[in-house]
CSV table of C-alpha atoms in Angstrom, one decimal:
chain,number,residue,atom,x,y,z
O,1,UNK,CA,-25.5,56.3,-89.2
O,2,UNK,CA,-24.2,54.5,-85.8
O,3,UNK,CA,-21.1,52.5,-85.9
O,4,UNK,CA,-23.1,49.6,-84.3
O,5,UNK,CA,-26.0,49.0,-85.5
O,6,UNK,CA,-28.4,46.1,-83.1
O,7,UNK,CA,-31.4,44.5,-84.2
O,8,UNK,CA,-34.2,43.8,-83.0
O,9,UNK,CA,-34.7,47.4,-80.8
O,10,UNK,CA,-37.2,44.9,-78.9
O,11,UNK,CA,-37.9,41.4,-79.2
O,12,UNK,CA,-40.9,39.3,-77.3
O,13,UNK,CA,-40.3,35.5,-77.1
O,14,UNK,CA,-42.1,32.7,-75.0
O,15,UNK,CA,-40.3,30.9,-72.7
O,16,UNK,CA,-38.6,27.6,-74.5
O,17,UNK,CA,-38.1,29.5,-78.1
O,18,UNK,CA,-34.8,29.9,-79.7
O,19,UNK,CA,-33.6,34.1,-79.9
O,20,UNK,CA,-30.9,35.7,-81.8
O,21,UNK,CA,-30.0,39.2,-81.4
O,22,UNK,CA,-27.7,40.4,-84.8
O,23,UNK,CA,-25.1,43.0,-84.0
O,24,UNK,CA,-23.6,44.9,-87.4
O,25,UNK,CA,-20.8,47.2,-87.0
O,26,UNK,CA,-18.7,49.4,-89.5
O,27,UNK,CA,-15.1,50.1,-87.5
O,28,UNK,CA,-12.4,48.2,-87.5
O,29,UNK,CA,-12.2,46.2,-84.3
O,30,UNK,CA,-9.9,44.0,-81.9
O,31,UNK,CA,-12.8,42.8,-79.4
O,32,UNK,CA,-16.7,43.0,-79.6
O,33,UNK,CA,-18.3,42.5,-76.1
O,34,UNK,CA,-21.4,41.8,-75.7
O,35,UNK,CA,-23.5,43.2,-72.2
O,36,UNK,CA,-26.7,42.1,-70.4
O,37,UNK,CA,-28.4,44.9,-68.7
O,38,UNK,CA,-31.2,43.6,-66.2
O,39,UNK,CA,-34.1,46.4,-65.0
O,40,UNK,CA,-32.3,46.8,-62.1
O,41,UNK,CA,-29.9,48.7,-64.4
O,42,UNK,CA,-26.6,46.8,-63.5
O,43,UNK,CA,-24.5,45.5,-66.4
O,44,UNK,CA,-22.9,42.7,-66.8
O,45,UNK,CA,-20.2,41.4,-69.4
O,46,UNK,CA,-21.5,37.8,-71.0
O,47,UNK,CA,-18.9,37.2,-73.7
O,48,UNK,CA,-15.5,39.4,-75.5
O,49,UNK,CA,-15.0,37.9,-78.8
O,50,UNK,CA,-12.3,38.3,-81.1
O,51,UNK,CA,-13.0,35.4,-83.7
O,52,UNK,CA,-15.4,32.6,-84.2
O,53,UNK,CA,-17.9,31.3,-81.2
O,54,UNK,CA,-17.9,31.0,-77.5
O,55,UNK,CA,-20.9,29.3,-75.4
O,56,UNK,CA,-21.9,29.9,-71.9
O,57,UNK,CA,-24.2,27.7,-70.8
O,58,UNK,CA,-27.8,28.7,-72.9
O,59,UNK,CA,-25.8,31.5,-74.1
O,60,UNK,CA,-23.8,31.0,-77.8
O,61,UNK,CA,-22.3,34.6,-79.4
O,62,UNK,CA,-20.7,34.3,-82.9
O,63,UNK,CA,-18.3,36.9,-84.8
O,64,UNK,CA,-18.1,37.0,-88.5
O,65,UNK,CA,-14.6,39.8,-89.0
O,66,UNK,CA,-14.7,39.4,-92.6
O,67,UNK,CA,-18.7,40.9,-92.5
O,68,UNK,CA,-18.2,42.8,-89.5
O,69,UNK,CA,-21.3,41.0,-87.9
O,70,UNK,CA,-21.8,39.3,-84.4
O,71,UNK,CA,-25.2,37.2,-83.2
O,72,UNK,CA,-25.9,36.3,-79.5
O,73,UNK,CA,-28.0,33.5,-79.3
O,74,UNK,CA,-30.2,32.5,-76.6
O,75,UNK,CA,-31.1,28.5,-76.6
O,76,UNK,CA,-34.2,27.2,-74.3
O,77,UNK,CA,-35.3,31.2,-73.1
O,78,UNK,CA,-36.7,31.8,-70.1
O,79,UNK,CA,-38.0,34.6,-68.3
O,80,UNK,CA,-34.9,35.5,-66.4
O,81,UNK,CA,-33.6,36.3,-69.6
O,82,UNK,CA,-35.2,39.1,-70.1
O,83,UNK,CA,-32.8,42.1,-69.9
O,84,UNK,CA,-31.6,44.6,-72.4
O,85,UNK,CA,-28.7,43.1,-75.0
O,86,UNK,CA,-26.2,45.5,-75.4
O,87,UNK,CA,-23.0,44.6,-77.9
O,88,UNK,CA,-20.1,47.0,-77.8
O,89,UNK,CA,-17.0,46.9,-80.6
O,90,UNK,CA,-13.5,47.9,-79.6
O,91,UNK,CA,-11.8,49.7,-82.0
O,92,UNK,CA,-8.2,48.7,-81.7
O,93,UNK,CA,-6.8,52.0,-79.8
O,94,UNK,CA,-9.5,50.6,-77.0
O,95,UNK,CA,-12.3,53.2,-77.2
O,96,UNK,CA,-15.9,51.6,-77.3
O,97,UNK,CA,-18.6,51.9,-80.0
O,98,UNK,CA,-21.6,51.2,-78.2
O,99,UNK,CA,-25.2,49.9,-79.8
O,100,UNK,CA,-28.0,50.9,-79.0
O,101,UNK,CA,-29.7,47.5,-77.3
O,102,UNK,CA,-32.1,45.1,-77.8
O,103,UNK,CA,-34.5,44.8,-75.2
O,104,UNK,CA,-35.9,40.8,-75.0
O,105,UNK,CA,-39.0,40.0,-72.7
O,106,UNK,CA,-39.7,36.5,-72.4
O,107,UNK,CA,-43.0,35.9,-71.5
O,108,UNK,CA,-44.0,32.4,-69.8
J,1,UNK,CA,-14.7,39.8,-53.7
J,2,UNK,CA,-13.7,41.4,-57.4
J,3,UNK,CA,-15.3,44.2,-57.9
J,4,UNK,CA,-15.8,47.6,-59.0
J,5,UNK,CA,-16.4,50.4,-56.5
J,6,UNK,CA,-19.0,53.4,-57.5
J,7,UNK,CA,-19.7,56.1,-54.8
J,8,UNK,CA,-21.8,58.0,-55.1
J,9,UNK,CA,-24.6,56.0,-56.6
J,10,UNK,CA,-27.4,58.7,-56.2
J,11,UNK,CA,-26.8,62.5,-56.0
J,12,UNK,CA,-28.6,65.2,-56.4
J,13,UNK,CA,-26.7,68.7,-57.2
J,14,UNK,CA,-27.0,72.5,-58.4
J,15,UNK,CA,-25.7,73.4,-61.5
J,16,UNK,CA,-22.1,74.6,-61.0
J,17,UNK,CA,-21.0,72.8,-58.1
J,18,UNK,CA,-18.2,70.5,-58.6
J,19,UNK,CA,-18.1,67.4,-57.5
J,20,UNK,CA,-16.2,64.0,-58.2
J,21,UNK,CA,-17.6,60.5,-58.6
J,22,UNK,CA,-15.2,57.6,-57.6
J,23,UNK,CA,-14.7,54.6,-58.9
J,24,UNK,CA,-12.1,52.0,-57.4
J,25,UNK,CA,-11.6,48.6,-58.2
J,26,UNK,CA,-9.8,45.6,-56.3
J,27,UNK,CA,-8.7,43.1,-59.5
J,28,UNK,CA,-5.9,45.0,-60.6
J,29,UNK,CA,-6.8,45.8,-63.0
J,30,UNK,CA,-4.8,47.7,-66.3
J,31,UNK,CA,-7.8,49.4,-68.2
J,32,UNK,CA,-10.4,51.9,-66.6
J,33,UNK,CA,-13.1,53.7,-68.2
J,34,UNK,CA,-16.0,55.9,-67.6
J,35,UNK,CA,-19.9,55.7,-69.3
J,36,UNK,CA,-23.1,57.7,-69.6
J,37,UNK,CA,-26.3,56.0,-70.6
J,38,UNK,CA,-28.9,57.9,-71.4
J,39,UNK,CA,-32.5,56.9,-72.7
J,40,UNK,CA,-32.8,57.1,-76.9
J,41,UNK,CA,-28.6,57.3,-76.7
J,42,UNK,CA,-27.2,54.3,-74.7
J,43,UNK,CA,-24.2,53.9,-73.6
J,44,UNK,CA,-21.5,56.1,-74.1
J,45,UNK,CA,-17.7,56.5,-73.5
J,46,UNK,CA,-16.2,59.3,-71.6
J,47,UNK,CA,-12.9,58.7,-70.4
J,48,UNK,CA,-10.9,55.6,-70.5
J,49,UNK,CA,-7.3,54.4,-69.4
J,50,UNK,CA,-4.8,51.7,-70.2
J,51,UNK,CA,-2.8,52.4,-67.3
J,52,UNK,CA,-1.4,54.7,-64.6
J,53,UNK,CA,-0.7,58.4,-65.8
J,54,UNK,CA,-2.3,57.3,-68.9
J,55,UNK,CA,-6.3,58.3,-70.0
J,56,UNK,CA,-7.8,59.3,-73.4
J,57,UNK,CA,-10.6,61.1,-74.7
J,58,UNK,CA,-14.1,59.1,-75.2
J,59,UNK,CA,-17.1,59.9,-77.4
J,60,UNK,CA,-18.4,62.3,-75.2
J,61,UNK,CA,-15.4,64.1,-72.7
J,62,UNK,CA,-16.8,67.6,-72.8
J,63,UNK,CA,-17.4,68.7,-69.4
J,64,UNK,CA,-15.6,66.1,-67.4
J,65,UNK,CA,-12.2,65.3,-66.0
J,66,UNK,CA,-10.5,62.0,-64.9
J,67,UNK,CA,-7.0,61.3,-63.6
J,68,UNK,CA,-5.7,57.7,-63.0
J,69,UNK,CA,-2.4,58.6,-60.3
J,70,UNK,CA,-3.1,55.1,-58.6
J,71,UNK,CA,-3.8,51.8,-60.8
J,72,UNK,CA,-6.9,51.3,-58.8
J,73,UNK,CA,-8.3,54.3,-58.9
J,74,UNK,CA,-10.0,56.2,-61.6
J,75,UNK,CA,-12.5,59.3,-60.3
J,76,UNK,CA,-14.6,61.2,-62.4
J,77,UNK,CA,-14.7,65.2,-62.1
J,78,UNK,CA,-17.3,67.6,-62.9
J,79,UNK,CA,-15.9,71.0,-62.4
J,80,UNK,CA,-19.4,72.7,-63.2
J,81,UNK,CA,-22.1,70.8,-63.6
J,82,UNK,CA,-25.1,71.5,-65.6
J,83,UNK,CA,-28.2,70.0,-66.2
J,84,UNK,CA,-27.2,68.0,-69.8
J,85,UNK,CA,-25.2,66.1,-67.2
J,86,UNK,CA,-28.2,64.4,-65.9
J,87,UNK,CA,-27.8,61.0,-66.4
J,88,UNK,CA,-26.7,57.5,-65.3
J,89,UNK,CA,-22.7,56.8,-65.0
J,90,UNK,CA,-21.0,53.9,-65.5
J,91,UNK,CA,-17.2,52.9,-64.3
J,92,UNK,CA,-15.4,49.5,-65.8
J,93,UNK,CA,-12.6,47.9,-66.0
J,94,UNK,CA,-10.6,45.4,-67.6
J,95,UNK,CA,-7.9,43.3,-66.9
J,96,UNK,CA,-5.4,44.0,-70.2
J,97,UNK,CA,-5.2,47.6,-71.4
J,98,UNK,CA,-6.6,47.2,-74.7
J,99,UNK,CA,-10.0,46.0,-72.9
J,100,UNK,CA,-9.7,42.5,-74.4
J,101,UNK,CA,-10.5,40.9,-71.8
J,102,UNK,CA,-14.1,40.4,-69.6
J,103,UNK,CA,-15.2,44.2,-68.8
J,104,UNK,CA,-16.5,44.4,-64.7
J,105,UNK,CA,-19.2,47.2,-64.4
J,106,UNK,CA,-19.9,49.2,-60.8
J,107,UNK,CA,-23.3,49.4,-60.1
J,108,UNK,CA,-23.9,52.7,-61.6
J,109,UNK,CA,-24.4,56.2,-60.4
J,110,UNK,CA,-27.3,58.4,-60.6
J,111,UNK,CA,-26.5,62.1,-60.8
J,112,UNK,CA,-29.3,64.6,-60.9
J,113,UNK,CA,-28.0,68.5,-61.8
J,114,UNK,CA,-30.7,70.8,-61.0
């Protein structure tokens, strides 16, 4: 069983609709990060949470410690969202526990 | 402009030959830390380190060496390549050494070992 577990693998939404992508882990962590990988294959860091909620923008990413859970939300989606989701815990001696992605498409 | 600094970023080799991939960032940076993504596997950690003369083993070191001699600097070694090193790398890094803060990614590089 992975350490971090994502879900959806894949998700299609319509441009406008509301997404959540759950991250699960089962390590003890410091950090969770959570990465947007476009096709072009570049990645880019959108949040590093250690407690509670952060919001950028559309973007809203939660972290439950006690049930070792994270959600990234996506408010208003539109097509340039569509990337691949990746969330990443940080066990405390600062190795990283990778899931295995969600890929969103957002149609229009 | 911050950033991190991949080179190569496409290279096709033989098994066996060594060769180094660089990676060099500009924001000071404390932690440093090499990927592989693979399809059906993700992303994975090879080598990371929280500072100068310091690096640690990943999820997947076998095969690769890293030395970090100047804070901005962290290159990637294959001594002998082979062909299950095929994939897409990854260099990052992040301002504290515990990687608590916002991780910056280089572009990537895309090695080939025939």
């Amino acid at each position: 069983k992975n350490e971090v577990e994502q879900s959806p693998q894949n998700l299609t939404a319509q441009e406008g609709e509301f997404i959540t992508i759950n991250c699960s882990y089962s390590v003890g962590i410091s950090a969770l990060h959570w990465l947007q990988q476009h096709p072009g294959g570049g990645i880019v860091s959108l949040f590093m949470l250690s407690s509670g909620k952060k919001k950028h923008g559309r973007l809203i990413a939660t972290i439950n410690i006690q049930e070792k859970h994270s959600s990234l939300h996506i408010t208003a989606s539109h097509p340039r969202d569509s990337a691949v989701y990746i969330c990443a815990a940080l066990p405390p001696r600062a190795d990283m526990r990778f899931g295995a992605g969600t890929r969103l498409t957002v149609k229009p | 402009e911050a950033q991190v600094t991949q080179n190569p970023r496409y290279l096709i080799t033989v098994t066996g030959k060594k060769l180094t991939v660089t990676c060099s960032q500009n924001m000071n940076h404390e932690y440093m830390s090499w990927y592989r993504q693979d399809p059906g596997l993700g992303l994975r950690q090879i080598y990371y380190s929280m500072n100068v003369e310091v690096t640690d083993k990943g999820d997947v070191p076998e095969g690769y060496k890293v030395s970090r001699k100047e804070k901005r600097n962290f290159p990637l070694i294959l001594e002998s390549p082979s062909p299950n090193q095929t994939s897409l790398y990854f260099c990052a890094s992040s301002f504290d050494s515990y990687n608590t803060g916002e991780l910056f990614f280089g572009e990537g590089s895309r090695l080939t070992v025939l």
